[in-house]
Short mmCIF file of C-alpha atoms and ligand atoms in Angstrom, two decimals:
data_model
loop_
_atom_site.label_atom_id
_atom_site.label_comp_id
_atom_site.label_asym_id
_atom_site.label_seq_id
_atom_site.Cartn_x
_atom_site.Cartn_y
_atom_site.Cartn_z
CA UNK T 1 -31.38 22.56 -48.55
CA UNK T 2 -32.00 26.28 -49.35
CA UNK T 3 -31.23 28.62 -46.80
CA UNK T 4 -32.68 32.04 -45.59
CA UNK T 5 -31.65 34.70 -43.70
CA UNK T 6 -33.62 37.06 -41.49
CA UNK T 7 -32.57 40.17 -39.46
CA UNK T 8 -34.50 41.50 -36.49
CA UNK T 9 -33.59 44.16 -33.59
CA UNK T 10 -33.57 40.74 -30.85
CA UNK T 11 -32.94 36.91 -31.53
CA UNK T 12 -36.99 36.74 -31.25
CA UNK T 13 -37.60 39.48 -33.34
CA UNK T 14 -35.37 37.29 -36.14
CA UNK T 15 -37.17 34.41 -35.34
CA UNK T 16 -40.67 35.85 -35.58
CA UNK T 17 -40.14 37.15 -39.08
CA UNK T 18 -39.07 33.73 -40.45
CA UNK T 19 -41.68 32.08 -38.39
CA UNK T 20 -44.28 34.03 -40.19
CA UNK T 21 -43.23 32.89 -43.44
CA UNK T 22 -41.98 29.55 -42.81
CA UNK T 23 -44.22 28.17 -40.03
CA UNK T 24 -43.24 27.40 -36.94
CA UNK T 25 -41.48 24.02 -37.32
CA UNK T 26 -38.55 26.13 -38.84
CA UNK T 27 -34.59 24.80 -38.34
CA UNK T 28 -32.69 27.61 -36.94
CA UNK T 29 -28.80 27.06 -38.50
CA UNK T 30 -26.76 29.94 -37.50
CA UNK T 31 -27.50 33.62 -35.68
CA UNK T 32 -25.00 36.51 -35.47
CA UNK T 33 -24.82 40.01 -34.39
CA UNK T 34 -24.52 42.34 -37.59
CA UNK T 35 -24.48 46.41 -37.99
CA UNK T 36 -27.38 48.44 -39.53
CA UNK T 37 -26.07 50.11 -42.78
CA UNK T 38 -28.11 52.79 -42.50
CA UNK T 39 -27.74 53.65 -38.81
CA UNK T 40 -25.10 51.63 -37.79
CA UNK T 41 -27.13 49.90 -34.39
CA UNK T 42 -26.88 46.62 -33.63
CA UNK T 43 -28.84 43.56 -35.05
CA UNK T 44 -29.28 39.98 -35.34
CA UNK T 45 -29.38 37.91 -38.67
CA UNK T 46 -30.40 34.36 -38.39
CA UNK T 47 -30.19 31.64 -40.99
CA UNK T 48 -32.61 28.99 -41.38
CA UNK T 49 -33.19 25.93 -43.22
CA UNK T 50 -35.97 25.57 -45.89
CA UNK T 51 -37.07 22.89 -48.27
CA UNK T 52 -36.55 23.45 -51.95
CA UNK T 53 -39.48 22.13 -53.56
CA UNK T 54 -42.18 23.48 -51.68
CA UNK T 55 -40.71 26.82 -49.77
CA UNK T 56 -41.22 24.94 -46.98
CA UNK T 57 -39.14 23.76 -43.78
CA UNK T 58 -38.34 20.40 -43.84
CA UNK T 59 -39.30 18.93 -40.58
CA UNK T 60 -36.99 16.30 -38.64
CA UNK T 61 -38.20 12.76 -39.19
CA UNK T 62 -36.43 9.84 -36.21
CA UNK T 63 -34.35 7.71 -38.33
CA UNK T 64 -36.38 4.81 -39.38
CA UNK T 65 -36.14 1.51 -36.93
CA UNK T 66 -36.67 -1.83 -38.74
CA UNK T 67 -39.61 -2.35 -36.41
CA UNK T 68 -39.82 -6.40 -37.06
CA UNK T 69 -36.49 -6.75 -35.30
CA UNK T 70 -37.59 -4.96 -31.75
CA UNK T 71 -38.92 -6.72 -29.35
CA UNK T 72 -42.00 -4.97 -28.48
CA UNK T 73 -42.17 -2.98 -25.03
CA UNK T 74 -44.39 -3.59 -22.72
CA UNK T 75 -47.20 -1.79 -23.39
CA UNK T 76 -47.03 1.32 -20.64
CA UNK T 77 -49.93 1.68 -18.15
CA UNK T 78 -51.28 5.26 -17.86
CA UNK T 79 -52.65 5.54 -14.75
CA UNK T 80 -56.48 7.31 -15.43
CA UNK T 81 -57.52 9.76 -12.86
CA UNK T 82 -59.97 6.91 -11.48
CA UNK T 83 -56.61 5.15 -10.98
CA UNK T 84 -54.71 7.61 -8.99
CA UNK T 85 -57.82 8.05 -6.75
CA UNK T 86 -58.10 4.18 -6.01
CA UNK T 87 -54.50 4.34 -4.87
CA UNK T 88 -55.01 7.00 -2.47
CA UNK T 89 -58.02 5.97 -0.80
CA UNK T 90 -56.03 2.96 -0.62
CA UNK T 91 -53.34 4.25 1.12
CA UNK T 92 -56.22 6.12 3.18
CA UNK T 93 -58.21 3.23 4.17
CA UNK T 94 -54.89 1.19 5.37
CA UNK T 95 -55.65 1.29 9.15
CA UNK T 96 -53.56 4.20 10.96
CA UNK T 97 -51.24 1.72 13.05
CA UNK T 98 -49.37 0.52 9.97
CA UNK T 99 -48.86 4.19 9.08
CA UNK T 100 -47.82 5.05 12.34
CA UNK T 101 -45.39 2.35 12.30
CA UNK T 102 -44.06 3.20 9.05
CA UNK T 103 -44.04 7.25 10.08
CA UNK T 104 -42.11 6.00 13.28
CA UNK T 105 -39.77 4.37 11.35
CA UNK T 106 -39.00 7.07 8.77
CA UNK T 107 -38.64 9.55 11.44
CA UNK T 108 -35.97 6.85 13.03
CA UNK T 109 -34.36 6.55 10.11
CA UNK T 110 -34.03 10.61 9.37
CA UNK T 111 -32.35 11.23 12.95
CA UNK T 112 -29.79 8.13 12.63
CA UNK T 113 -29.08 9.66 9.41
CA UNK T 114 -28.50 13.02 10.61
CA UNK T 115 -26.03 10.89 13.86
CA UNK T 116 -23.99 9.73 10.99
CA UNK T 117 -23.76 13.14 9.09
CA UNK T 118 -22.37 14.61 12.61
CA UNK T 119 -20.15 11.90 13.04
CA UNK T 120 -18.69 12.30 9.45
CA UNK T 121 -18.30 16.28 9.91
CA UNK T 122 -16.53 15.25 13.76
CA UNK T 123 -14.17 13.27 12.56
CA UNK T 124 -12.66 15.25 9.00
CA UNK T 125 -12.71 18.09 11.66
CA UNK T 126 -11.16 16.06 14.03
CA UNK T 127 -8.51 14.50 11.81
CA UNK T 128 -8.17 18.32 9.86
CA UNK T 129 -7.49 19.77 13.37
CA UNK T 130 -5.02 17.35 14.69
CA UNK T 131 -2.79 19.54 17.76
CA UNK T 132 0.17 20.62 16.28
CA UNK T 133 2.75 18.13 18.01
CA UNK T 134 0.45 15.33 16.69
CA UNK T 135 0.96 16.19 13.23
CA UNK T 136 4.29 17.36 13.88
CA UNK T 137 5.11 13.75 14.94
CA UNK T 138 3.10 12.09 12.48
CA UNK T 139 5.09 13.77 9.26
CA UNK T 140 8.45 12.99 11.06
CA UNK T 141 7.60 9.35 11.63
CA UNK T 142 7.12 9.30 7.40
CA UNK T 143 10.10 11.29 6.98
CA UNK T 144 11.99 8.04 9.33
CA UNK T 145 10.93 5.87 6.72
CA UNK T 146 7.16 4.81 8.02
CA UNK T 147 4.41 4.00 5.47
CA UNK T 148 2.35 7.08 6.20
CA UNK T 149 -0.53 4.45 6.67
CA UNK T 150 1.57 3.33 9.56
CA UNK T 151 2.31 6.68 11.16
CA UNK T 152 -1.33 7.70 10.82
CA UNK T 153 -2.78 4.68 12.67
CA UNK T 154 0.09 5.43 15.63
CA UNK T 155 -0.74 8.76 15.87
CA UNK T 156 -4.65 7.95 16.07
CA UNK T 157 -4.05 5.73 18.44
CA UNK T 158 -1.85 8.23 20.84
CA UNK T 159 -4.51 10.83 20.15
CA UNK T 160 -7.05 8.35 21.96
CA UNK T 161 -5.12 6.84 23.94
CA UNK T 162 -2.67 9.07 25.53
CA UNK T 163 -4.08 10.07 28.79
CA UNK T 164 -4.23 14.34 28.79
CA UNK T 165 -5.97 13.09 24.98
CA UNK T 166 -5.31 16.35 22.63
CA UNK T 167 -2.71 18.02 25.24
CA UNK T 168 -0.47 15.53 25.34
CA UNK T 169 2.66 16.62 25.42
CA UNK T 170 5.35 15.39 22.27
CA UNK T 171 6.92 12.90 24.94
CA UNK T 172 3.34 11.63 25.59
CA UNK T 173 2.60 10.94 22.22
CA UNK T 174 6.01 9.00 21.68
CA UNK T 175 5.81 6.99 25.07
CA UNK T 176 2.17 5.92 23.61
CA UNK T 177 3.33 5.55 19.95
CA UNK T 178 6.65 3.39 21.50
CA UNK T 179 4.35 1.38 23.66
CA UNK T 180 2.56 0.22 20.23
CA UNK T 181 5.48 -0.35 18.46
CA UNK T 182 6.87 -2.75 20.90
CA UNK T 183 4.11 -5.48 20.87
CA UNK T 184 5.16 -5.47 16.97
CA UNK T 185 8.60 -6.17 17.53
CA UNK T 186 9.24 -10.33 17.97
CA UNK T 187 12.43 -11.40 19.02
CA UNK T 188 14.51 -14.57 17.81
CA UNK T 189 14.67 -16.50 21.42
CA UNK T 190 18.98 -17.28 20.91
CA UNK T 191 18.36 -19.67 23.62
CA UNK T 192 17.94 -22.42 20.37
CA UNK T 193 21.74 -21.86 19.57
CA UNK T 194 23.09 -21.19 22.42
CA UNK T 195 21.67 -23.59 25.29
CA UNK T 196 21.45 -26.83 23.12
CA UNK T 197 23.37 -29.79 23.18
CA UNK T 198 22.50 -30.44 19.26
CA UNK T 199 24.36 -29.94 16.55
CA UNK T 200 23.34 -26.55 14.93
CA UNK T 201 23.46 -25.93 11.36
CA UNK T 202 22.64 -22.53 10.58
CA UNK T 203 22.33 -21.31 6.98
CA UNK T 204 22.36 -17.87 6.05
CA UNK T 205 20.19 -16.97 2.64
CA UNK T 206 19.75 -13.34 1.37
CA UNK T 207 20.17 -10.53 -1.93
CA UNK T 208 23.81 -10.43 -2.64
CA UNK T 209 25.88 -7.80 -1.23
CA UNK T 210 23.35 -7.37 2.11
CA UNK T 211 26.10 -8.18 4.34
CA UNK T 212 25.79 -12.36 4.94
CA UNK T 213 29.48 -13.02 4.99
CA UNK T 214 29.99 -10.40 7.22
CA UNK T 215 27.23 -11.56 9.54
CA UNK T 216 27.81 -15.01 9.88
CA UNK T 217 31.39 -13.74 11.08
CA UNK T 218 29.70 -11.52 13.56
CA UNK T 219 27.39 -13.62 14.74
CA UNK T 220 30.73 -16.52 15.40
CA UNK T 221 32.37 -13.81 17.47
CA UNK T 222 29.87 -12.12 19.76
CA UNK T 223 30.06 -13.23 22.96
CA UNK T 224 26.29 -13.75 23.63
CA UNK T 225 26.07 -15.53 20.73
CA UNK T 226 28.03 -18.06 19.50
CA UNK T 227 31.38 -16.61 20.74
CA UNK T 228 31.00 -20.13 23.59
CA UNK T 229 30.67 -22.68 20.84
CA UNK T 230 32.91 -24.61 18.96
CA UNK T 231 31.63 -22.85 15.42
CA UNK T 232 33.15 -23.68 11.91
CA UNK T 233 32.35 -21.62 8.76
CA UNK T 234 31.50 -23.18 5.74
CA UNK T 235 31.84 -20.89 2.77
CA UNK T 236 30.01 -21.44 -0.86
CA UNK T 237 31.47 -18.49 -2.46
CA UNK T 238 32.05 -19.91 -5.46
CA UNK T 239 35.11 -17.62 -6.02
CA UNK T 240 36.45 -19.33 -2.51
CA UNK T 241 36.41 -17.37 0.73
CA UNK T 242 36.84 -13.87 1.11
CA UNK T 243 40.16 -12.17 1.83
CA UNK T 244 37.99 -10.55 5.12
CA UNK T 245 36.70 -14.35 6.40
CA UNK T 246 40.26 -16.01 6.37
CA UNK T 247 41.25 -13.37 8.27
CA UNK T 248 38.72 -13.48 10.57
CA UNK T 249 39.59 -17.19 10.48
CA UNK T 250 42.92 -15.98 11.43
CA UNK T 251 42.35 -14.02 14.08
CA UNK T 252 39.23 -16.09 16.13
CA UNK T 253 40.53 -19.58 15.28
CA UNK T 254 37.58 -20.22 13.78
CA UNK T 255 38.13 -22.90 10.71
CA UNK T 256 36.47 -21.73 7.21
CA UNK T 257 36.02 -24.36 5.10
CA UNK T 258 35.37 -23.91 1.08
CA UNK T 259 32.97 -25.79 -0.98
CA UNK T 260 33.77 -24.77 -4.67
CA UNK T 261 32.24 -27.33 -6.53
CA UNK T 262 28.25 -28.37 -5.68
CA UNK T 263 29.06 -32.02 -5.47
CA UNK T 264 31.63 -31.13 -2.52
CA UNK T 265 28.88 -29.94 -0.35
CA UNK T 266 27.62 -33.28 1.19
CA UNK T 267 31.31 -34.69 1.90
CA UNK T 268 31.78 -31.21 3.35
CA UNK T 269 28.98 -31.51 5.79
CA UNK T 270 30.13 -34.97 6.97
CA UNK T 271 33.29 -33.72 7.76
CA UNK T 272 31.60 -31.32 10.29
CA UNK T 273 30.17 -33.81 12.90
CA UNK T 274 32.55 -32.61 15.38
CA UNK T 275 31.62 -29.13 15.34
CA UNK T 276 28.59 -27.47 17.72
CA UNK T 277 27.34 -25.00 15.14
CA UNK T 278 27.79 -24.68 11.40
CA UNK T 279 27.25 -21.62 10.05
CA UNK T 280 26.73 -21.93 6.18
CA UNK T 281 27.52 -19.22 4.66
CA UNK T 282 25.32 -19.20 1.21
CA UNK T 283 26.34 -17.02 -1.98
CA UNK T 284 24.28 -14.13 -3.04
CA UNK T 285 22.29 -14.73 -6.20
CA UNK T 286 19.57 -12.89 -7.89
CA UNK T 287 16.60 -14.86 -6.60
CA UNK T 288 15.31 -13.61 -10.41
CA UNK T 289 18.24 -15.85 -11.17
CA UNK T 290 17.09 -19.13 -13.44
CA UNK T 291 17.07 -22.16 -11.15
CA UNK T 292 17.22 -20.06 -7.97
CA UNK T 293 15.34 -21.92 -6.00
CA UNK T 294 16.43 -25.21 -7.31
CA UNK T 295 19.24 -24.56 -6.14
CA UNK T 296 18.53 -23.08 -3.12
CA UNK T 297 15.76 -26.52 -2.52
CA UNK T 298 19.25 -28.89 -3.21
CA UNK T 299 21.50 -26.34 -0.72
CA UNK T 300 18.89 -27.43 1.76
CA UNK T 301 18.39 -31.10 1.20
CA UNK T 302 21.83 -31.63 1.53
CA UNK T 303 22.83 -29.30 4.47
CA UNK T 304 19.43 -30.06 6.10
CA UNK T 305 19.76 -26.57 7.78
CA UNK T 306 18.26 -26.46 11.41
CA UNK T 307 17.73 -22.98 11.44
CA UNK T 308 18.04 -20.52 7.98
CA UNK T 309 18.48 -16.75 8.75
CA UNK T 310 17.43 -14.55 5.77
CA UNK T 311 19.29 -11.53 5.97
CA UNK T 312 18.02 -8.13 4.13
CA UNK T 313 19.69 -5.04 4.34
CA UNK T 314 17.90 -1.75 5.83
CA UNK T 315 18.93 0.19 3.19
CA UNK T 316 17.39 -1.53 0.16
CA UNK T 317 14.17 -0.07 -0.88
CA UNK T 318 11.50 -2.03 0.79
CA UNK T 319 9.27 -2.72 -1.90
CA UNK T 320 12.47 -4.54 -4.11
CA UNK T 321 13.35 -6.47 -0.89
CA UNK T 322 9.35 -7.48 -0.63
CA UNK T 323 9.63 -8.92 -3.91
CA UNK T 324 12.79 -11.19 -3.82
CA UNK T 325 12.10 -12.01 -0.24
CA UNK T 326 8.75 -13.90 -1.54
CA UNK T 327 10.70 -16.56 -2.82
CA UNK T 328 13.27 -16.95 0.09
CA UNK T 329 9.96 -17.26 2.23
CA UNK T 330 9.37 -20.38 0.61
CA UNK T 331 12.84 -21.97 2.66
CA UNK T 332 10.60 -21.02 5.96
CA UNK T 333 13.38 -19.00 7.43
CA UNK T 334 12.77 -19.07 11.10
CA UNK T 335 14.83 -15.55 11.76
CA UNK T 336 15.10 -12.42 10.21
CA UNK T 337 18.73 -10.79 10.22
CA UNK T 338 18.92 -6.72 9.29
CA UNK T 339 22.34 -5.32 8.31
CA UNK T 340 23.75 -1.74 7.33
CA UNK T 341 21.18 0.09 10.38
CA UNK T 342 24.48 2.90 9.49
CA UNK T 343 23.14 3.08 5.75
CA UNK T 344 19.72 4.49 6.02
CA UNK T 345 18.04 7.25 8.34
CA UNK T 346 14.69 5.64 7.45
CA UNK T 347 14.97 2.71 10.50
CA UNK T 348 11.25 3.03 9.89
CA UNK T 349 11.30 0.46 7.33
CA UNK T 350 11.77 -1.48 10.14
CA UNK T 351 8.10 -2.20 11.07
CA UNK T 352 7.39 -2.50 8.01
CA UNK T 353 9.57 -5.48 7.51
CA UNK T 354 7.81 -6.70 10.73
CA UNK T 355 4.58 -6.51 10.18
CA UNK T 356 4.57 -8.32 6.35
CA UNK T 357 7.44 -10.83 7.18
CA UNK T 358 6.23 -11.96 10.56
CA UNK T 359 9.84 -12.83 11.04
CA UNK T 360 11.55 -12.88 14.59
CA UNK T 361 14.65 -10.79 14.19
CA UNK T 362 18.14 -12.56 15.23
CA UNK T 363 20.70 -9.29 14.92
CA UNK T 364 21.21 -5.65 13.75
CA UNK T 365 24.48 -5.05 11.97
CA UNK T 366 25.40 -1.43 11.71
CA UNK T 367 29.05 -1.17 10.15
CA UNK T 368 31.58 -3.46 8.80
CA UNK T 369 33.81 -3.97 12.26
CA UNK T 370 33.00 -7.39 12.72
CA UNK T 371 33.78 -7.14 16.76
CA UNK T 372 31.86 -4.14 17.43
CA UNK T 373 28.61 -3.49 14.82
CA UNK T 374 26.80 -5.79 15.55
CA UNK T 375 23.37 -4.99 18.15
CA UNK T 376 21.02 -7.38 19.43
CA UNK T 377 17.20 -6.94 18.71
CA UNK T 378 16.96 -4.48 21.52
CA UNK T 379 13.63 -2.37 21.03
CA UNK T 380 15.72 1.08 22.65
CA UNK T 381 17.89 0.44 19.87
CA UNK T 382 15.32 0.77 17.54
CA UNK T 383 13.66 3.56 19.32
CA UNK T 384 17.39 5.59 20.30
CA UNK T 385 17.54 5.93 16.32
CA UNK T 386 13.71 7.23 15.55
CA UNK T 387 13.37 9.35 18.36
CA UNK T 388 16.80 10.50 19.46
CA UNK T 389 15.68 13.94 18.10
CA UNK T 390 12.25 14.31 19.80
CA UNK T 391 12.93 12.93 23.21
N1 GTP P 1 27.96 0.02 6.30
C1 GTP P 1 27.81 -1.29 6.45
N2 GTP P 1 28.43 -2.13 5.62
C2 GTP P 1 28.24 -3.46 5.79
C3 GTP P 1 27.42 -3.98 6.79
N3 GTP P 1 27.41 -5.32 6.67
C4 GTP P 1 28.24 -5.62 5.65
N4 GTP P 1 28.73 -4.50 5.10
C5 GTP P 1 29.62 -4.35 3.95
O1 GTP P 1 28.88 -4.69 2.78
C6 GTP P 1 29.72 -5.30 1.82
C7 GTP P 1 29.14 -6.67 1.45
O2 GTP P 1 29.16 -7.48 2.59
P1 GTP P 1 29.24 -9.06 2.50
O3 GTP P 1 29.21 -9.57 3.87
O4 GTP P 1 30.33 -9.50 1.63
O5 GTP P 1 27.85 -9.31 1.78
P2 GTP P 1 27.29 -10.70 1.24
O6 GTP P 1 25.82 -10.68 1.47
O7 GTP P 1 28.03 -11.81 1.84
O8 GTP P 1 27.62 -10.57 -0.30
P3 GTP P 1 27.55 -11.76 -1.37
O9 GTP P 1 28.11 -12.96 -0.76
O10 GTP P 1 28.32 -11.24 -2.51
O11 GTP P 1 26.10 -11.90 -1.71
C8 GTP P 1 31.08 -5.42 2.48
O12 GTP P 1 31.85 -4.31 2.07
C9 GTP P 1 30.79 -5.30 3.96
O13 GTP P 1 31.88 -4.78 4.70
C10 GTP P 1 26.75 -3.05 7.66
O14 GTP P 1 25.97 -3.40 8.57
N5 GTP P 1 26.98 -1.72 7.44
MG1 MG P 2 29.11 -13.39 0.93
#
């Protein structure tokens, strides 16, 4: 490739002079802005390409296409002038209804078009301009531990809903958002322990460390509970009963018996014929744990469980507790138990728990006084905690 250089006052001025020697197919390379020696004004120098052999510019050739191995195209139809005429006296001889028809329906189509453009501007304009306490609301019910999925759909629902619509006052909005949480909230009916003649065995299943011990103590010594029954306490700790359950044995009367060893399990369950309720207390294990639910599938067969309680605690992170409580799912627990309400300001979580689990809920426990923290699944006691500072 040989290369020349030409300098004009303007790019085209360049160009020109090399196009006068070199044709117009020339390859323009490079241009720059360079000074006048002599006077010291501006101009441009552009560099072209030029073939050796002949002084002439090598035009650009396609790369060559084996043309054997294409399939060849369709050979394209150019429509003549003949051709374009025959379609529109076509479209002119088609008799004026169908053309009417078809006008009608474009123009149709154009206004529903323009409906759905409003309707998109209305409602980012609407949802951009939500009233102060609205959004107010809304960002507290995420801070309390709501997916913000959640809190958006309550507050677009107490937006339309509420009855003064955009002035609602903040108590509006909350009696409206309250009235929608309550249909999610489903209660375990304790009328199945408490007002049957039947033997109860109740197992309790959960993480380790969410508070089951503690629970199944609770739940022996509330009064609406099982405080009337003749209860006994089977522990499977395999480290033997805590120091706080033989206390509580102590204290309530209330026999704990220990199964160390797996094959003690069914002889331990024989020897409870004479009790009304059995509360099992099961050992936390990693449900990650090899052979968890093996084992889990053999604590059932032999204690043939009559009700199992899976108990999570409200301050794990809900998507960890999502993911272990897959597998205890597979027991079909038929209540839901939530401990440590005292550990976590995001009682949000809550719903959330309700809404994937479908789970009736049996208790709240909220401390570690086994007499005292312990709530039933009262919806005020829910809504006391979320709203106590917007009431
Ligand atoms: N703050 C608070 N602590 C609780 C609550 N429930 C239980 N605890 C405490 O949490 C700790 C663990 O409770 P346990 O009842 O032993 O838990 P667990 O599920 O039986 O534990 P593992 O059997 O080891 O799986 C203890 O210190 C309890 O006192 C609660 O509602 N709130
Ligand atoms: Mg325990």
């Amino acid at each position: 490739m040989n290369v020349k250089y030409y300098t004009g006052r303007s790019l085209a001025e360049a160009i020109g002079r090399a196009k006068r020697d070199y044709g117009s197919d020339i390859i323009l390379l490079d241009s720059k802005e360079i000074r006048n020696e002599m006077d010291g004004s501006k101009l441009v120098q552009v560099s072209i390409s030029v073939d050796e052999k002949n002084g002439k510019v090598k035009s650009w050739r396609p790369p060559s296409v084996d043309r054997q191995k294409e399939r060849p195209l369709p050979k394209k139809e150019v429509e003549s002038k003949e051709d374009f005429n025959q379609v529109i006296s076509n479209i002119l001889a088609r008799r004026p209804k169908t053309l009417n028809q078809e006008k009608q329906i474009l123009e149709e189509l154009a206004a529903l078009k323009e409906q759905v453009n409003q309707l998109k501007i209305k409602t980012t304009d609407e949802e951009a301009k939500l009233p102060e306490n609205f959004e107010r609301i809304r960002q507290n019910l995420i801070k309390k531990g709501f997916k913000s999925s959640m809190a958006e759909a309550l507050i677009k629902k107490a937006y339309y809903f509420s009855p003064a619509g955009a002035q609602a006052t903040s108590a509006e909005i909350i009696h409206t958002i309250k009235n929608e949480l309550r249909s999610k909230i489903k209660r375990y009916d304790l009328a199945q322990i408490t007002d049957t003649a039947q033997r109860q065995v109740i197992m309790l299943v959960g993480p380790t460390g969410v508070g089951k011990t503690t629970m199944v103590m609770k739940l022996a010594a509330h009064p609406k509970i099982l405080a009337q029954k003749e209860v006994a306490i089977i522990s499977t700790d395999p480290y033997g009963p805590s120091e706080a359950l033989k206390a509580f044995s102590k204290m309530s009367g209330v026999p704990v018996i220990e199964k160390k060893r797996e094959d003690e399990l069914s002889e331990v369950m024989r020897r409870m014929n004479g009790y009304e309720v059995v509360l099992v207390d099961v050992a936390g294990t990693s449900p990650f744990a090899p052979n968890f639910m093996k084992k889990m599938e053999d604590y059932t067969k032999i204690i043939k469980p009559d009700q199992i309680f899976l108990v999570a605690a409200m301050n794990t992170d809900v998507e960890d507790f999502f993911a272990s409580a897959s597998l205890y799912l597979l027991l079909k627990p038929s209540g839901l138990i939530l401990t440590k309400f005292d550990e976590t300001n995001r009682w949000g979580k809550f719903f959330t728990l309700m809404d994937e689990l479908d789970l009736p809920v049996v208790a709240f426990g909220e401390g570690k006084r086994i007499f005292i923290d312990i709530a039933l699944p009262d919806e005020n006691y829910v809504f006391n905690k979320l709203f106590e500072d917007q009431a």
